[in-house]
Coordinates of C-alpha atoms and ligand atoms in Angstrom, one line a residue:
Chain Y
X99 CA -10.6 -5.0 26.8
X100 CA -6.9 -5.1 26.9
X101 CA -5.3 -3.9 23.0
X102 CA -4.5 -6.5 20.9
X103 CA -0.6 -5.3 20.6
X104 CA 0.0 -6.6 24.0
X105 CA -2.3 -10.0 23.7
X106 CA 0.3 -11.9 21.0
X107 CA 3.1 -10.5 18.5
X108 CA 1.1 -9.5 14.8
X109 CA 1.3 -12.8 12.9
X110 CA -0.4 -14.4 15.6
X111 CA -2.8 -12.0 17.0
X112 CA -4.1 -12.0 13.5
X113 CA -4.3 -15.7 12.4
X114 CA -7.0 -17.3 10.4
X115 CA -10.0 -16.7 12.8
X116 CA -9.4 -13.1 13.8
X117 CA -8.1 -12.2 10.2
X118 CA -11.4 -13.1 8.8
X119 CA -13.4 -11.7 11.8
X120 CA -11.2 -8.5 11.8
X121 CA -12.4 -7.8 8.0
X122 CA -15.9 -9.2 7.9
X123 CA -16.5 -6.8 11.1
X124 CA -18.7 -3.6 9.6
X125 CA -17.7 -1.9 12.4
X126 CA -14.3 -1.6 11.8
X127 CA -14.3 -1.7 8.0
X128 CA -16.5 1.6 8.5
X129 CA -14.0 2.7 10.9
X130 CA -11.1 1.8 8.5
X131 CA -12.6 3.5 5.4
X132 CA -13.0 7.1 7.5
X133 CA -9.4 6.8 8.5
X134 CA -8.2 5.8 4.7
X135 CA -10.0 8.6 3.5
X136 CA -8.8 11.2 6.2
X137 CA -4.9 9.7 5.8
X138 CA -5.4 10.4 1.5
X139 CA -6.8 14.4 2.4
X140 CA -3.9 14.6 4.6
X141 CA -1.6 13.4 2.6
X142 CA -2.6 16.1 -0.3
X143 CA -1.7 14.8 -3.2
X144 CA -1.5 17.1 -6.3
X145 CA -4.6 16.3 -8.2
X146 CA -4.9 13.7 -11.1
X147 CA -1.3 12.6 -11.2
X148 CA -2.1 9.2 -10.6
X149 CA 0.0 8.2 -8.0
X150 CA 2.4 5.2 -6.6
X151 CA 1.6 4.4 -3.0
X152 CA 2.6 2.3 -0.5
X153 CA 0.0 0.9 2.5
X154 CA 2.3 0.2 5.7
X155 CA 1.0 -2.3 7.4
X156 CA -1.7 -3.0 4.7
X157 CA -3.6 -6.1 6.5
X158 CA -6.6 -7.5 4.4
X159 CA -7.3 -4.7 2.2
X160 CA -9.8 -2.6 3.4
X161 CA -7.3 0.7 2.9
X162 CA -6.0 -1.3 -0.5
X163 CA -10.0 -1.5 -1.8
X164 CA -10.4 2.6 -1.2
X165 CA -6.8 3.3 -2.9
X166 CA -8.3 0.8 -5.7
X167 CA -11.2 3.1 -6.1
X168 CA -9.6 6.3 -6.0
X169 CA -7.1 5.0 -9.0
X170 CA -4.2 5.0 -7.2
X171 CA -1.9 2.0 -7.4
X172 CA 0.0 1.0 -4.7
X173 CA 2.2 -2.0 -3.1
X174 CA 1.4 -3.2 0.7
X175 CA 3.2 -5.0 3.3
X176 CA 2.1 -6.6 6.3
X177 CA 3.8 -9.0 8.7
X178 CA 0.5 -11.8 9.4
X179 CA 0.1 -13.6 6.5
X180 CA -3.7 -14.5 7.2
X181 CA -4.3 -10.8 6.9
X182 CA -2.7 -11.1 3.5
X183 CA -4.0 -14.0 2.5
X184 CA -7.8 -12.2 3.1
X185 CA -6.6 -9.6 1.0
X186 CA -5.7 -12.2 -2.0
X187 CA -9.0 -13.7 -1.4
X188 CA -10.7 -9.9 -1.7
X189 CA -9.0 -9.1 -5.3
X190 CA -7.4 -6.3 -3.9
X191 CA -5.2 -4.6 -6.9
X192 CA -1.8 -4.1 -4.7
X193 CA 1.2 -6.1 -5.1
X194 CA 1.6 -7.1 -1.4
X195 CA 4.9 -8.7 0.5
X196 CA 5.3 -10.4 3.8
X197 CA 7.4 -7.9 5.4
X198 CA 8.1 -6.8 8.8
X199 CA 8.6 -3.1 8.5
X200 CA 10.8 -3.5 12.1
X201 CA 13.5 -4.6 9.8
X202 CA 13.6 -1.8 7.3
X203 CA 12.0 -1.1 3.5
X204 CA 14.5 -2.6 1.0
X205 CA 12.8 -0.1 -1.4
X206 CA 14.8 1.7 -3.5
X207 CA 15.1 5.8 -3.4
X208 CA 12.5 7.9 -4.4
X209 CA 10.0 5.2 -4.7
X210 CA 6.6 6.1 -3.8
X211 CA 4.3 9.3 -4.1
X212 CA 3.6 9.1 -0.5
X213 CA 2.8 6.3 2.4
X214 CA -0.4 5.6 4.7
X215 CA -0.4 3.2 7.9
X216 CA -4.0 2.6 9.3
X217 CA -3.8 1.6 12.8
X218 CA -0.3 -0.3 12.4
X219 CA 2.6 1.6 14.1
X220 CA 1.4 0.4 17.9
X221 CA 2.6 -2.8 16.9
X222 CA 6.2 -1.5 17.0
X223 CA 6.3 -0.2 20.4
X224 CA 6.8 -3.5 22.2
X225 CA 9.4 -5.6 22.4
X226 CA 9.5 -9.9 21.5
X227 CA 13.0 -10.9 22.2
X228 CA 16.0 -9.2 24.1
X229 CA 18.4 -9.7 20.4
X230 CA 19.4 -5.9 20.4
X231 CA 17.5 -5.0 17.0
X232 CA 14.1 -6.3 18.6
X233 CA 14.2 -3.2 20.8
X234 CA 11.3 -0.4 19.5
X235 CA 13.6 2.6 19.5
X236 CA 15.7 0.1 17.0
X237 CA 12.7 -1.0 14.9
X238 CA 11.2 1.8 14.7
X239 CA 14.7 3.9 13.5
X240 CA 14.9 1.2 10.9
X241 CA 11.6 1.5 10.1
X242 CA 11.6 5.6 9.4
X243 CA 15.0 5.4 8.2
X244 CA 14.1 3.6 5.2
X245 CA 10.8 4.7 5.0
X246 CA 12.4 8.2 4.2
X247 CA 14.6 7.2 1.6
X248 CA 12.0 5.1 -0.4
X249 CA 9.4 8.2 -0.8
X250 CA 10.2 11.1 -3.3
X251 CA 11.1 14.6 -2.7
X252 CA 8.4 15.7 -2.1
X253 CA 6.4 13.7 -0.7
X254 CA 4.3 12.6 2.7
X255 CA 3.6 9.6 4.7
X256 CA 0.4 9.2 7.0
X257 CA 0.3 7.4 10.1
X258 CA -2.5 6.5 11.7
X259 CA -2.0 4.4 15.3
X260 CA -2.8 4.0 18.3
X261 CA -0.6 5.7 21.2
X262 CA -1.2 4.9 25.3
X263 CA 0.5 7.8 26.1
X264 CA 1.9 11.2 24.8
X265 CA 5.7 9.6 25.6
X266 CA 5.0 6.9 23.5
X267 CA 3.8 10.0 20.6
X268 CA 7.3 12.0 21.7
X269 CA 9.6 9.0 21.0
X270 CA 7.7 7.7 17.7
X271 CA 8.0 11.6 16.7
X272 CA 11.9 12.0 17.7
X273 CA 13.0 8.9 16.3
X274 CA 10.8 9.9 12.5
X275 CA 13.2 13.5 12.9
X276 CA 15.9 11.9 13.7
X277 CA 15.3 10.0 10.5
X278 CA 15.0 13.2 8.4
X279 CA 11.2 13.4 8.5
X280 CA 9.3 16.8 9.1
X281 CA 6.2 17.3 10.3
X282 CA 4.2 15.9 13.1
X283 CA 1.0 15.1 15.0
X284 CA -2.2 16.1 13.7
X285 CA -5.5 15.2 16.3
X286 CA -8.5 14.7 15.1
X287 CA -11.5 15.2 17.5
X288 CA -9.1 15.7 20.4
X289 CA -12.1 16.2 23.2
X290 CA -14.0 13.0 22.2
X291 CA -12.9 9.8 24.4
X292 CA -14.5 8.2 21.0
X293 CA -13.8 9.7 17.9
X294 CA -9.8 11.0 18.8
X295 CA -7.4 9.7 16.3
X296 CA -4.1 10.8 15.9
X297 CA -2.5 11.0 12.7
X298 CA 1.4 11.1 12.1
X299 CA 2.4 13.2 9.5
X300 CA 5.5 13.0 8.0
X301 CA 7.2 15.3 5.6
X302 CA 10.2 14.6 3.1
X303 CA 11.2 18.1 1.8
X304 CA 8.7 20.6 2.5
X305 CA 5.9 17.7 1.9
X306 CA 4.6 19.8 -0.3
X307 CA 3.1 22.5 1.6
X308 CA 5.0 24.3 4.8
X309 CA 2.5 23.6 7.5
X310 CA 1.1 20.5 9.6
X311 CA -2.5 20.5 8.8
X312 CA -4.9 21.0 11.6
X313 CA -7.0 18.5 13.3
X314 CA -10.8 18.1 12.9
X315 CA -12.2 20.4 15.7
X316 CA -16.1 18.9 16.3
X317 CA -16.4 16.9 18.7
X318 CA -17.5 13.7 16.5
X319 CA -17.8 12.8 12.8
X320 CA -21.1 14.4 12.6
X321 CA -23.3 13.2 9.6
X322 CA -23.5 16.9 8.0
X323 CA -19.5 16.3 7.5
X324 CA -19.4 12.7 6.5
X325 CA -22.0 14.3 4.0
X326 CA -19.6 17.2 2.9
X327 CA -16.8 15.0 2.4
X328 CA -19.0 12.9 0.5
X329 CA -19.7 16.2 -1.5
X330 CA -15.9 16.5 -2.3
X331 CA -15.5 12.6 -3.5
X332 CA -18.4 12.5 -5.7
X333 CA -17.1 16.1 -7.4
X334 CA -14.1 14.6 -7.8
X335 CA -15.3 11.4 -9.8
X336 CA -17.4 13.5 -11.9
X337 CA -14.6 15.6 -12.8
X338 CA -12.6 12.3 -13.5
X339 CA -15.2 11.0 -15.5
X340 CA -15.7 14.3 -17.5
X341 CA -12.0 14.3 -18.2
X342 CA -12.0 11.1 -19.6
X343 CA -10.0 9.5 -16.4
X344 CA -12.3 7.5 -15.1
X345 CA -10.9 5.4 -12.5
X346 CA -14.6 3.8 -11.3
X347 CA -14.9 0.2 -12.6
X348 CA -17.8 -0.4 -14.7
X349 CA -19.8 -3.7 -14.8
X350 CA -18.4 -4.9 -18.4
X351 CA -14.8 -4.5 -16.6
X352 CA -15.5 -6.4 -13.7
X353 CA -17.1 -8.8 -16.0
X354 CA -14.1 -9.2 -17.9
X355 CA -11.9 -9.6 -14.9
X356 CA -14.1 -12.2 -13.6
X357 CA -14.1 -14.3 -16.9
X358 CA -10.3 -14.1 -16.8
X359 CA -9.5 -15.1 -13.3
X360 CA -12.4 -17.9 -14.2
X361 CA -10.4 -19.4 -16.8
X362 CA -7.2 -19.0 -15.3
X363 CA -8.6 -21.7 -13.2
X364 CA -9.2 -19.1 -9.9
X365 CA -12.1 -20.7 -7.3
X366 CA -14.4 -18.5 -5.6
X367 CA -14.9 -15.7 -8.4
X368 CA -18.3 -14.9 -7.0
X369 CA -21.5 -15.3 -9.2
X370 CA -22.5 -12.3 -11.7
X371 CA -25.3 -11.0 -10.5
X372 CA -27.3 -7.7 -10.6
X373 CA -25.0 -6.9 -7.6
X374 CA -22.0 -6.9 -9.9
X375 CA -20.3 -3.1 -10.8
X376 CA -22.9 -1.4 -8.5
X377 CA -21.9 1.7 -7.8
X378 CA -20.7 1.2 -3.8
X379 CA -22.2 3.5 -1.3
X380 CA -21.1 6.2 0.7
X381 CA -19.1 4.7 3.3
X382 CA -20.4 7.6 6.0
Chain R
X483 CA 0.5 -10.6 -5.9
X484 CA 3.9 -9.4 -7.4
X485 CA 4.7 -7.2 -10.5
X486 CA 7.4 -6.1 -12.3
X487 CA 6.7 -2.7 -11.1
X488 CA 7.2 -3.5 -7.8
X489 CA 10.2 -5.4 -8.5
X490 CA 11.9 -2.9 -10.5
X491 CA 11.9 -0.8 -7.0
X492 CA 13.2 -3.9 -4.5
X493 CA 16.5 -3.8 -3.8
X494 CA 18.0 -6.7 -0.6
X495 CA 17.7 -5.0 2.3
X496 CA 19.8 -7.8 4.6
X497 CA 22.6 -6.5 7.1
X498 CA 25.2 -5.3 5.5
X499 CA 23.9 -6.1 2.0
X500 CA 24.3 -2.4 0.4
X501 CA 26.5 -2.6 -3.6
X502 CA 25.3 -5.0 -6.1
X503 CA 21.8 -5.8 -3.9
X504 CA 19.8 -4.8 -7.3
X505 CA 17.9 -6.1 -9.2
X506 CA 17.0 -9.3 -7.3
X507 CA 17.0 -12.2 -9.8
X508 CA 13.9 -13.9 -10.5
X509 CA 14.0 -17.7 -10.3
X510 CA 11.8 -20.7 -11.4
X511 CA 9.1 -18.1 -12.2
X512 CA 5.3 -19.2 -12.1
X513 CA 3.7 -16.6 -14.0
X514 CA 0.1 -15.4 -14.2
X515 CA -1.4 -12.9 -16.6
X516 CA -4.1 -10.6 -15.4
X517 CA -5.3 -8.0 -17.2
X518 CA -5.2 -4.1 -15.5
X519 CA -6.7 -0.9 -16.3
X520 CA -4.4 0.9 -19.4
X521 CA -3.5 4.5 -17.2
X522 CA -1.2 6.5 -19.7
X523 CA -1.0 9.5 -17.6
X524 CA 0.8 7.3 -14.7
X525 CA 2.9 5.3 -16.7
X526 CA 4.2 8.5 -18.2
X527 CA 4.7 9.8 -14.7
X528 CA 6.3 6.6 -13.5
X529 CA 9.2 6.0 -16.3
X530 CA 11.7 8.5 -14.5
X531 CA 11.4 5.9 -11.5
X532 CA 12.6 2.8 -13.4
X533 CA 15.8 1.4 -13.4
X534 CA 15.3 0.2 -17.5
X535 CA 17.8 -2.3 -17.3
X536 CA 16.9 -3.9 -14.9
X537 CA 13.3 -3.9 -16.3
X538 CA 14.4 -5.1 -19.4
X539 CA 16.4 -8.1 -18.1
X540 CA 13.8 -9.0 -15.5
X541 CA 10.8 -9.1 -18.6
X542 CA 13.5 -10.8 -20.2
X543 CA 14.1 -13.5 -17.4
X544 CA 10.0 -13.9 -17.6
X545 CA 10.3 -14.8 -21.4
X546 CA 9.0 -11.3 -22.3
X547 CA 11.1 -9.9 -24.6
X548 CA 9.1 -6.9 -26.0
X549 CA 10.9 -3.7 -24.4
X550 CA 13.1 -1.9 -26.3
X551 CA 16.8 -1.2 -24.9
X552 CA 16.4 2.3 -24.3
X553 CA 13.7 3.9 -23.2
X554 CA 12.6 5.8 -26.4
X555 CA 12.9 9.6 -27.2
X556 CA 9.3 9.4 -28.4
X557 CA 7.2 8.2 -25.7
X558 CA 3.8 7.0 -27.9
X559 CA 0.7 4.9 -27.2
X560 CA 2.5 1.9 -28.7
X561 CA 5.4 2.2 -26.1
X562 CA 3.2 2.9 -23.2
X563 CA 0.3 0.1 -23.9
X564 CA 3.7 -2.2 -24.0
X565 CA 5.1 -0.7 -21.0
X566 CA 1.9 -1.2 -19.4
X567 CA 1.8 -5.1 -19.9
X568 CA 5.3 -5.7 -18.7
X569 CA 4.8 -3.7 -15.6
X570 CA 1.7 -4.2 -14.5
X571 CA 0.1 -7.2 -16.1
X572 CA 2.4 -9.9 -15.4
X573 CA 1.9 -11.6 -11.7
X574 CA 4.8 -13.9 -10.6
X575 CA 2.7 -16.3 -8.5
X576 CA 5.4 -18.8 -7.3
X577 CA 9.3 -18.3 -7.7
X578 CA 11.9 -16.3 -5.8
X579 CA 14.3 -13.6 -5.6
X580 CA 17.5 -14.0 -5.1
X581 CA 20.0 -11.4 -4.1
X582 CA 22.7 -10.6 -6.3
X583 CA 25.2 -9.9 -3.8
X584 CA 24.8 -11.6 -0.9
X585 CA 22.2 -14.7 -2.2
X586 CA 19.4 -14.2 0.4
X587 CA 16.7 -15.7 -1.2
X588 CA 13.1 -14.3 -1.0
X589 CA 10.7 -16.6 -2.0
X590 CA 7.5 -15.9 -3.5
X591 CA 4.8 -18.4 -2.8
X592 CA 1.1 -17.7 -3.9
X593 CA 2.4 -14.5 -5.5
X594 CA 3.3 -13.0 -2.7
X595 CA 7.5 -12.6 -1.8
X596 CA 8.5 -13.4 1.6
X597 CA 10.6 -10.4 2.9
X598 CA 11.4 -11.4 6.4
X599 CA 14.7 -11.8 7.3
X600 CA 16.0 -13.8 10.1
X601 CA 17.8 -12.0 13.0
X602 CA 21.5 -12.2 12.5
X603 CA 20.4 -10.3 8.6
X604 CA 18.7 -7.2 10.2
X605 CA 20.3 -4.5 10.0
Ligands
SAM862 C1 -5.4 -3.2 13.1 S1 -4.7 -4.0 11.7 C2 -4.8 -2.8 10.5 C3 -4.8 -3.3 9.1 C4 -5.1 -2.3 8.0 N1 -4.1 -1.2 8.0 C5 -6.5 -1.8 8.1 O1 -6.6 -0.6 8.4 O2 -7.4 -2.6 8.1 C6 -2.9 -3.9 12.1 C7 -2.1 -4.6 11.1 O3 -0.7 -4.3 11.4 C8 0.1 -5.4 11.0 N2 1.4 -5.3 11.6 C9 1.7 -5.3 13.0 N3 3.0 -5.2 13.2 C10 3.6 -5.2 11.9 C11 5.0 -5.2 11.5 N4 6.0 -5.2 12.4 N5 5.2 -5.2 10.2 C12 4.2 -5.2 9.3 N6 2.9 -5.3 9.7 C13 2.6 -5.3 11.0 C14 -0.8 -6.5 11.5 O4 -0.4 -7.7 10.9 C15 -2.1 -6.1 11.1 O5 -2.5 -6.5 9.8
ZN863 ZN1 21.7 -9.1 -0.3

């Protein structure tokens, strides 16, 4: 199947049909959730300081949903509207924007705690028109460029994509040094055809620590790992909820979210049901 | 769905457009008021980020006129739960921005600003 970057430009790749398809598809939102989760324990946040993140390239949600869980806030921007539109319609807690990160963050310095992109910066390495800032060495300067001023000092930005080829890895990485950005490519799963990913990540300062992590070595996601990492979330919650922090939505919160988006007049607020506030499963 | 927290942070990033781009002025507002979880430990994280001003003036604009002019020496629950509201509890569903210096407008429609700019504005 040929990738969808080279089918139609973003906002029309994913229109109604596909936007819808793209996030009712549990395939890919299982996908999606292991990436979000791997791109937040790469990014290495200092525990509980609630941070300020932003999702590049933020789609319906699915990444907005986990950061909703884990209690961070955050703002999102995507370029396809129907994607956006999906993510209205699934409550997410972001402020989103219609954006095209081609032409630059207008984000003030020192903005965010950190940045994730989940399967977004592929989209940037083709070209629509011949106008001279359409080209993807121009787009994607832009795009670091301000990207590096609107994080703090320190901070990190994880970027998950999609490359064809390790030149297409060397100029993305150049052009996000160029920018000021340390750092760089993290593998995961390198020797299965399957399970690779790679993972761009991007330092301002030191980032916080001095060293690119390492990739994930196995040669898949085994369950005994989605297991351990399941381990570390679910200590993590406890902990939250023994401090007093907890982030986890309850039922009677929901509840009252529901009644108030209800009388505000909001169509669709799904039924209560026994469903509502369940604790969600593991996603591995 | 836009807040004043994200607001507070958007500056116009049109060609050229680089003194005077901030804040973007809110017009012909549509405002919707959702509640959100109180988190005290991030607002207290967060104030060193805001421009209080322009916070103050944009809550203003929305017919909120509850923050104080300076950000008090004594940061207590009163101030934060306050704080809290004004950032994060008030959605601008329909409206615009409007650049200050160079008048691009960025309209919001079903809370949700339009940030594209067309070619000859990219910088
Ligand atoms: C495969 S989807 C991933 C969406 C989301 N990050 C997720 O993990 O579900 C790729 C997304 O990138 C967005 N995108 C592509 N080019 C973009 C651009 N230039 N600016 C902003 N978003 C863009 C698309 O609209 C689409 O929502
Ligand atoms: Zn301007």
């Amino acid at each position: 199947m040929s990738r969808p970057e080279l089918i139609a430009p973003p906002e029309i790749y994913y229109g109604d049909t596909e936007a819808k398809k793209y996030t009712n598809n549990t395939r890919i939102q299982q996908i999606q959730a292991e990436m979000t989760y791997r791109a937040l324990e790469l990014l290495n946040l200092p525990p509980d300081e609630p941070a300020f993140l932003l999702d590049i390239g933020c789609g319906s949600g699915l990444s907005g949903e986990i950061l909703d869980e884990e209690g961070y806030l955050w703002a999102g921007v995507d370029i396809a509207p129907s994607m956006l539109e999906v993510a209205l319609e699934r409550e997410v807690e972001g402020d989103l924007f219609l954006h095209d990160i081609g032409q630059g963050f207008g984000f003030r310095p020192g903005s965010f705690d950190g940045a994730i992109s989940i399967s977004v910066l592929q989209w940037l390495l083709n070209a629509e028109t011949s106008h001279p800032t359409s080209s993807p060495p121009h787009r994607l300067n832009r795009f670091f460029t301000t990207l590096h001023a609107a994080l703090r000092n320190p901070a990190r930005a994880v970027l998950q994509f999609y490359p064809t080829s390790d030149d297409q890895v060397q100029l993305i990485t150049q052009i996000a040094q160029r920018a000021g950005f340390g750092g760089g490519v993290v593998v995961d799963y390198p020797n299965s055809k399957k399970a690779r990913k790679v993972f761009l990540v991007l330092y301002v300062g030191d980032g916080g620590a001095a060293q690119v992590p390492r990739g994930l070595e196995n040669e898949e996601p085994n369950e005994a790992e989605g297991r351990v990492k399941f381990e570390k979330r679910r200590e993590r919650e406890k902990r939250r909820e023994k401090s007093g922090k907890t982030k986890v939505r309850d039922r009677d919160w929901i509840l009252k979210k529901k009644d108030l988006y209800r009388r505000r007049g909001k169509e669709d607020v799904p039924h209560d049901s026994k469903y509502t506030g369940r604790k969600r499963k593991a996603v591995f | 769905m836009v807040r004043l927290i994200t607001h507070n942070l958007l500056a116009c990033h049109a060609k050229g457009c680089t003194t005077n781009n901030f804040p973007l002025q809110i017009k012909d507002a549509q405002l919707a008021l959702r509640e959100a979880e109180f988190n005290p430990d991030f607002l207290r994280g967060f104030i060193p980020r805001i421009e209080w001003a322009a916070l103050v003036s944009a809550a203003r604009q929305l017919g909120d006129e509850s923050l104080p002019n300076e950000v008090p020496e004594m940061i207590d629950d009163d101030f934060l739960r306050g704080l809290h509201h004004v950032l994060l509890e008030i959605h601008i569903d329909e409206g615009a921005m409007v650049c200050p210096n160079c008048g691009h407008v960025y309209p919001i429609s079903s809370g949700i600003p339009n940030m594209l700019l067309a070619e000859h504005e990219i910088g």
